[in-house]
Amino acid sequence: MARILILANSDLGLYKFRKELIEELLIENEVYISLPNGDYIKDLVQLGCKFIETEIDRRGVNPLKELKLIFRYMKIFNIVNPDLTITYTIKPNIYGGFLSRFHKVKYATNITGLGSAFQNNGVLKKMIIKLYKSSLKKSNVAFFENEDNMNNFIQSGITSLQNSCKLNGSGVNLEEYNFVKYPFKDEFVRFLYIGRIMKEKGIDELLYVAKRIKSENRNAQFEIVGPEEEKYTPILNQLEEQGILVYHGYQEDVKPFIKRSHCFVLPSYHEGMANTLLECGAMGRPIITSDVPGCREAVLDGENGYLTRVRDSEQLYQNIVRFMNNSNDEKEIMGLKSRQYIEKNFSRNLIVAKTLERLADI
């Protein structure tokens, strides 16, 4: 029985998107998870994981906090003595990579997205590339959620083609997110956004379109679900008072919101693979999203949704109006095509099987 150490920064992400993989790993292995405490830790422990609490400042760069995290990981490696390390997100990837290399432990890295640092050619990007190059030098496999991210790492000399493996994100559980009949009897065309409330998710462009649609007295309603990552409370409250949108805050179960929606909108600037696109598509909803890696893969443009130029409020507006002008039958067909496409390409069972196959080879 091997000891597997999983380093991550979020219990929600690990449980909701990796639960099925962890269940498979637990069949013949001991699985230790190191991450901050949270609501889903009890569920992960119930699966059979051994939990080691580790605080991580996800977006912070305070040197003392980073040093404290590194020392924490060093202690965990000495206690667990893992046979395999699996890491998710940038800090666990880099620090876990260094320590796995130092302890001569096999390790698999998951690049779940490149983040804002890779969107420009600044000093931060150069620093992260250098850190990744060093930490992944002896990586047994680097998993990527889309081909563009994988090619970016290969071209930057961080990983090799032989050690890289593209997955279609973490996939979606097709039984949990089952197909739901398209809603016709509704006074509005409901556009749904699910995600963190922050600039890089395209929230500014979405709010611009919502205000413009409302000013034109079009028969649409915009619903926003998700936690506030940046300070948008005043404007969201103001727009809600004006009847321009409905803000539901964070919701543990988003399926009821998807069920009553007519179209899902995600104008994000960058993604690894947006799970919300997969979930909404699996439930049979058309999609309007950005033509960027991690978003475009979920859409057959003009068939199950529309792709929009990133940061382009005008084209986002045009695509939303274009969708509204479709007949009910056309909207329903788009939703059916979403389900079929997600079913064929993004089933979590397929993703887990491919992951386990590659892990077995290292």
XYZ file of C-alpha atoms in Angstrom:
362
model
C 0.000 0.000 0.000
C 1.512 3.314 -1.122
C 1.251 6.605 0.764
C -0.034 9.453 -1.399
C 0.247 13.061 -0.274
C -2.094 15.579 -1.901
C -1.278 19.282 -1.524
C -4.032 21.773 -2.397
C -5.330 25.180 -1.360
C -9.090 24.567 -1.244
C -11.287 21.876 0.312
C -14.199 22.902 -1.919
C -12.240 22.372 -5.128
C -10.651 19.153 -3.943
C -13.976 17.601 -2.914
C -16.230 18.854 -5.677
C -13.857 18.297 -8.593
C -11.506 15.497 -7.424
C -13.739 13.361 -5.206
C -14.078 10.533 -7.722
C -10.319 10.429 -8.328
C -9.613 10.353 -4.593
C -12.107 7.513 -4.135
C -10.187 5.480 -6.710
C -6.823 6.293 -5.112
C -8.119 5.203 -1.706
C -8.908 1.676 -2.918
C -5.290 0.518 -2.650
C -3.481 3.460 -1.037
C -3.282 5.654 2.043
C -4.187 9.202 1.043
C -3.065 12.213 3.085
C -4.454 15.652 2.233
C -2.737 18.899 3.251
C -4.807 22.079 2.864
C -6.676 24.723 4.881
C -9.607 23.577 7.029
C -13.076 24.084 5.575
C -16.626 22.831 5.278
C -15.747 19.895 3.011
C -12.894 18.460 5.090
C -15.295 16.215 7.001
C -16.534 14.787 3.702
C -12.976 14.118 2.520
C -12.138 12.448 5.839
C -15.307 10.381 5.546
C -14.050 9.119 2.198
C -10.962 7.837 4.019
C -8.428 10.672 3.681
C -6.089 11.601 6.507
C -6.278 15.384 6.970
C -3.309 17.618 7.824
C -4.355 21.230 8.307
C -2.153 23.724 6.470
C -2.901 27.433 6.155
C -2.298 28.965 2.725
C -2.668 32.606 1.724
C -3.822 31.913 -1.821
C -3.076 35.315 -3.326
C -0.604 36.763 -0.843
C 3.140 37.187 -1.379
C 4.268 37.957 2.163
C 7.766 36.371 2.435
C 7.309 35.350 6.077
C 4.013 33.593 5.349
C 5.531 31.824 2.350
C 8.508 30.689 4.414
C 6.142 29.417 7.105
C 4.243 27.418 4.458
C 7.476 25.899 3.118
C 8.553 24.827 6.620
C 5.090 23.383 7.191
C 5.396 21.305 4.024
C 8.888 20.170 5.059
C 7.481 18.875 8.342
C 4.626 17.108 6.542
C 7.020 15.357 4.144
C 9.065 14.109 7.096
C 5.973 12.836 8.916
C 4.142 11.247 5.974
C 7.179 10.041 4.016
C 5.050 9.790 0.830
C 5.631 7.501 -2.130
C 3.810 9.910 -4.439
C 2.924 13.590 -4.202
C -0.002 15.086 -6.155
C -0.300 18.881 -6.161
C -2.918 21.415 -7.262
C -2.567 25.189 -7.822
C 0.559 27.328 -7.951
C 1.916 27.380 -4.385
C 1.443 23.657 -3.680
C 2.798 22.949 -7.182
C 6.012 24.928 -6.696
C 6.756 24.209 -3.032
C 5.548 20.616 -3.274
C 7.648 20.161 -6.390
C 10.820 21.391 -4.684
C 10.308 19.128 -1.676
C 9.358 16.076 -3.749
C 12.525 16.571 -5.764
C 14.608 17.003 -2.586
C 13.129 13.858 -0.983
C 13.321 11.912 -4.268
C 9.554 11.319 -4.206
C 7.558 10.726 -7.377
C 5.212 13.609 -8.039
C 2.403 14.664 -10.315
C 1.611 18.339 -10.801
C -1.770 19.719 -11.854
C -1.763 23.067 -13.659
C -5.349 24.170 -13.093
C -4.800 27.534 -14.782
C -2.024 30.028 -15.432
C -3.530 32.928 -13.499
C -3.084 36.639 -14.095
C 0.719 36.487 -13.811
C 0.922 34.751 -17.199
C -1.237 37.349 -18.953
C 1.643 39.806 -19.352
C 5.419 39.712 -19.725
C 6.268 41.360 -16.424
C 8.797 40.498 -13.753
C 6.293 38.317 -11.862
C 5.785 36.064 -14.886
C 9.538 35.623 -15.342
C 9.936 34.800 -11.660
C 7.126 32.224 -11.700
C 8.559 30.575 -14.831
C 11.950 30.241 -13.119
C 10.355 28.776 -9.987
C 8.278 26.339 -12.031
C 11.303 25.291 -14.117
C 13.243 24.410 -11.007
C 10.417 22.805 -9.036
C 9.167 20.658 -11.940
C 12.607 19.625 -13.151
C 12.079 16.039 -11.945
C 8.288 15.948 -12.197
C 6.988 12.584 -13.376
C 3.930 14.101 -15.024
C 2.336 17.541 -15.338
C -1.409 17.472 -15.957
C -2.978 20.408 -17.817
C -6.628 21.377 -18.192
C -6.300 22.752 -21.721
C -3.866 22.513 -24.621
C -2.887 26.197 -24.643
C -1.652 26.025 -21.051
C 0.298 22.856 -21.839
C 1.920 24.405 -24.912
C 2.772 27.521 -22.913
C 4.686 25.446 -20.353
C 6.432 23.379 -23.020
C 7.474 26.465 -25.024
C 8.715 28.154 -21.833
C 10.910 25.131 -21.139
C 9.132 24.315 -17.877
C 8.008 20.824 -18.907
C 8.635 18.485 -21.805
C 6.049 17.013 -24.129
C 6.826 13.538 -22.782
C 6.079 14.582 -19.200
C 2.916 16.528 -20.072
C -0.632 15.223 -20.199
C -3.727 17.179 -21.227
C -6.992 16.436 -19.473
C -10.311 18.088 -20.302
C -10.327 19.872 -16.984
C -11.550 17.846 -14.012
C -14.611 16.820 -16.005
C -18.171 16.816 -14.746
C -20.200 14.164 -12.933
C -22.957 13.549 -15.482
C -25.236 11.862 -12.937
C -24.998 14.691 -10.438
C -25.417 17.315 -13.177
C -28.080 15.500 -15.128
C -29.964 16.864 -18.116
C -32.933 19.081 -17.205
C -35.676 19.996 -19.661
C -35.399 23.517 -21.074
C -37.675 26.052 -19.287
C -40.204 27.689 -21.617
C -42.868 29.080 -19.292
C -41.008 32.098 -18.012
C -41.613 35.823 -18.331
C -37.882 36.511 -18.725
C -34.938 35.161 -20.634
C -32.755 34.318 -17.641
C -29.001 34.787 -18.036
C -26.994 33.151 -15.268
C -23.454 33.858 -14.052
C -21.817 31.556 -11.498
C -18.339 32.381 -10.232
C -16.245 34.570 -8.012
C -17.144 38.245 -8.208
C -13.938 39.750 -9.552
C -12.674 41.726 -12.518
C -10.798 38.835 -14.148
C -14.003 36.819 -14.398
C -15.405 39.512 -16.703
C -17.859 40.875 -14.153
C -17.409 44.474 -15.367
C -18.366 43.509 -18.921
C -21.360 41.536 -17.658
C -22.625 44.425 -15.536
C -22.246 46.797 -18.498
C -24.397 44.516 -20.653
C -27.002 44.021 -17.904
C -27.414 47.802 -17.513
C -27.653 48.323 -21.266
C -30.211 45.542 -21.732
C -32.330 46.962 -18.905
C -32.176 50.494 -20.390
C -33.587 49.073 -23.636
C -36.481 47.430 -21.786
C -35.593 44.027 -23.178
C -37.245 40.998 -21.621
C -34.184 39.656 -19.786
C -33.086 39.018 -16.242
C -29.503 38.605 -15.065
C -28.807 36.405 -12.052
C -25.411 36.321 -10.354
C -24.291 33.550 -8.004
C -20.931 33.446 -6.252
C -18.742 34.824 -3.473
C -17.352 38.333 -3.612
C -13.590 38.158 -4.191
C -13.201 41.896 -4.800
C -15.201 44.905 -3.596
C -18.338 44.877 -5.730
C -20.980 44.978 -2.987
C -22.021 48.655 -3.439
C -22.545 48.376 -7.200
C -24.277 44.980 -6.955
C -26.661 46.316 -4.298
C -27.348 49.417 -6.386
C -28.060 47.420 -9.554
C -30.284 45.033 -7.638
C -32.304 47.952 -6.229
C -32.702 49.252 -9.793
C -34.023 45.872 -10.946
C -31.088 45.320 -13.308
C -29.937 42.041 -11.743
C -30.468 39.629 -8.872
C -27.457 38.776 -6.715
C -27.769 35.535 -4.750
C -24.329 35.494 -3.113
C -22.487 32.212 -2.585
C -24.658 29.125 -2.959
C -23.501 25.635 -2.026
C -25.888 24.044 -4.514
C -26.050 25.853 -7.861
C -28.204 23.276 -9.658
C -31.560 24.998 -8.923
C -30.210 28.195 -10.503
C -28.962 26.335 -13.576
C -32.270 24.499 -13.879
C -34.338 27.678 -14.208
C -31.826 29.539 -16.398
C -32.031 29.861 -20.188
C -28.371 30.627 -20.870
C -25.121 30.617 -18.905
C -22.733 33.556 -19.339
C -19.039 33.566 -18.359
C -16.971 36.428 -19.879
C -13.780 35.371 -18.048
C -10.327 36.668 -19.017
C -8.601 33.296 -18.441
C -9.345 29.837 -17.038
C -7.745 26.425 -16.648
C -11.057 24.785 -17.482
C -14.162 26.505 -16.172
C -16.143 23.873 -14.267
C -19.266 26.018 -14.346
C -19.321 25.785 -18.153
C -19.210 21.999 -17.935
C -21.886 21.836 -15.242
C -24.305 24.157 -17.052
C -23.664 22.429 -20.372
C -24.267 19.022 -18.778
C -27.648 20.228 -17.526
C -28.581 21.273 -21.053
C -28.041 25.004 -21.066
C -26.594 27.092 -23.914
C -23.381 28.976 -23.144
C -21.984 32.419 -23.947
C -18.341 32.690 -22.938
C -14.958 34.180 -23.827
C -12.887 32.884 -26.711
C -9.945 32.055 -24.406
C -8.294 28.807 -23.285
C -10.340 27.070 -20.609
C -13.599 28.540 -21.929
C -13.653 28.005 -25.688
C -13.272 24.223 -25.306
C -16.821 23.957 -23.912
C -18.476 25.698 -26.869
C -19.132 24.801 -30.481
C -19.605 28.370 -31.658
C -23.071 28.883 -33.093
C -24.233 25.395 -32.110
C -24.447 25.141 -28.314
C -23.498 28.744 -27.623
C -21.465 31.761 -28.715
C -17.856 32.765 -28.210
C -17.016 36.377 -27.412
C -13.773 38.305 -27.688
C -12.254 38.705 -24.248
C -12.869 42.092 -22.543
C -15.220 43.050 -25.394
C -18.412 44.406 -23.806
C -19.930 45.271 -27.193
C -19.600 41.770 -28.619
C -20.860 40.262 -25.372
C -23.921 42.504 -25.692
C -24.423 41.479 -29.320
C -24.215 37.777 -28.487
C -26.721 38.123 -25.660
C -29.154 39.981 -27.946
C -28.501 37.374 -30.656
C -29.437 34.623 -28.208
C -32.590 36.455 -27.108
C -33.696 36.757 -30.727
C -33.580 32.980 -31.216
C -36.849 31.097 -31.151
C -37.682 28.846 -28.210
C -37.027 25.797 -30.400
C -33.587 27.131 -31.372
C -32.704 27.773 -27.731
C -33.829 24.285 -26.734
C -31.757 22.684 -29.518
C -28.697 24.619 -28.360
C -29.243 23.239 -24.855
C -29.534 19.670 -26.161
C -26.298 20.103 -28.094
C -24.580 21.354 -24.932
C -25.493 18.148 -23.089
C -24.418 15.924 -25.975
C -21.094 17.698 -26.388
C -20.240 17.690 -22.666
C -21.314 14.057 -22.370
C -18.994 13.012 -25.173
C -15.916 15.024 -24.175
C -16.016 15.975 -20.495
C -17.366 13.045 -18.492
C -15.534 12.874 -15.169
C -15.288 9.104 -15.530
C -13.174 9.618 -18.652
C -10.945 12.173 -16.914
C -10.396 9.973 -13.845
C -9.577 6.940 -16.002
C -7.008 8.893 -18.018
C -5.460 10.325 -14.840
C -5.133 6.909 -13.183
C -3.666 5.424 -16.367
C -0.941 8.064 -16.475
C -0.235 7.824 -12.726
C 0.196 4.059 -13.078
C 3.041 4.646 -15.531
C 5.222 6.765 -13.236
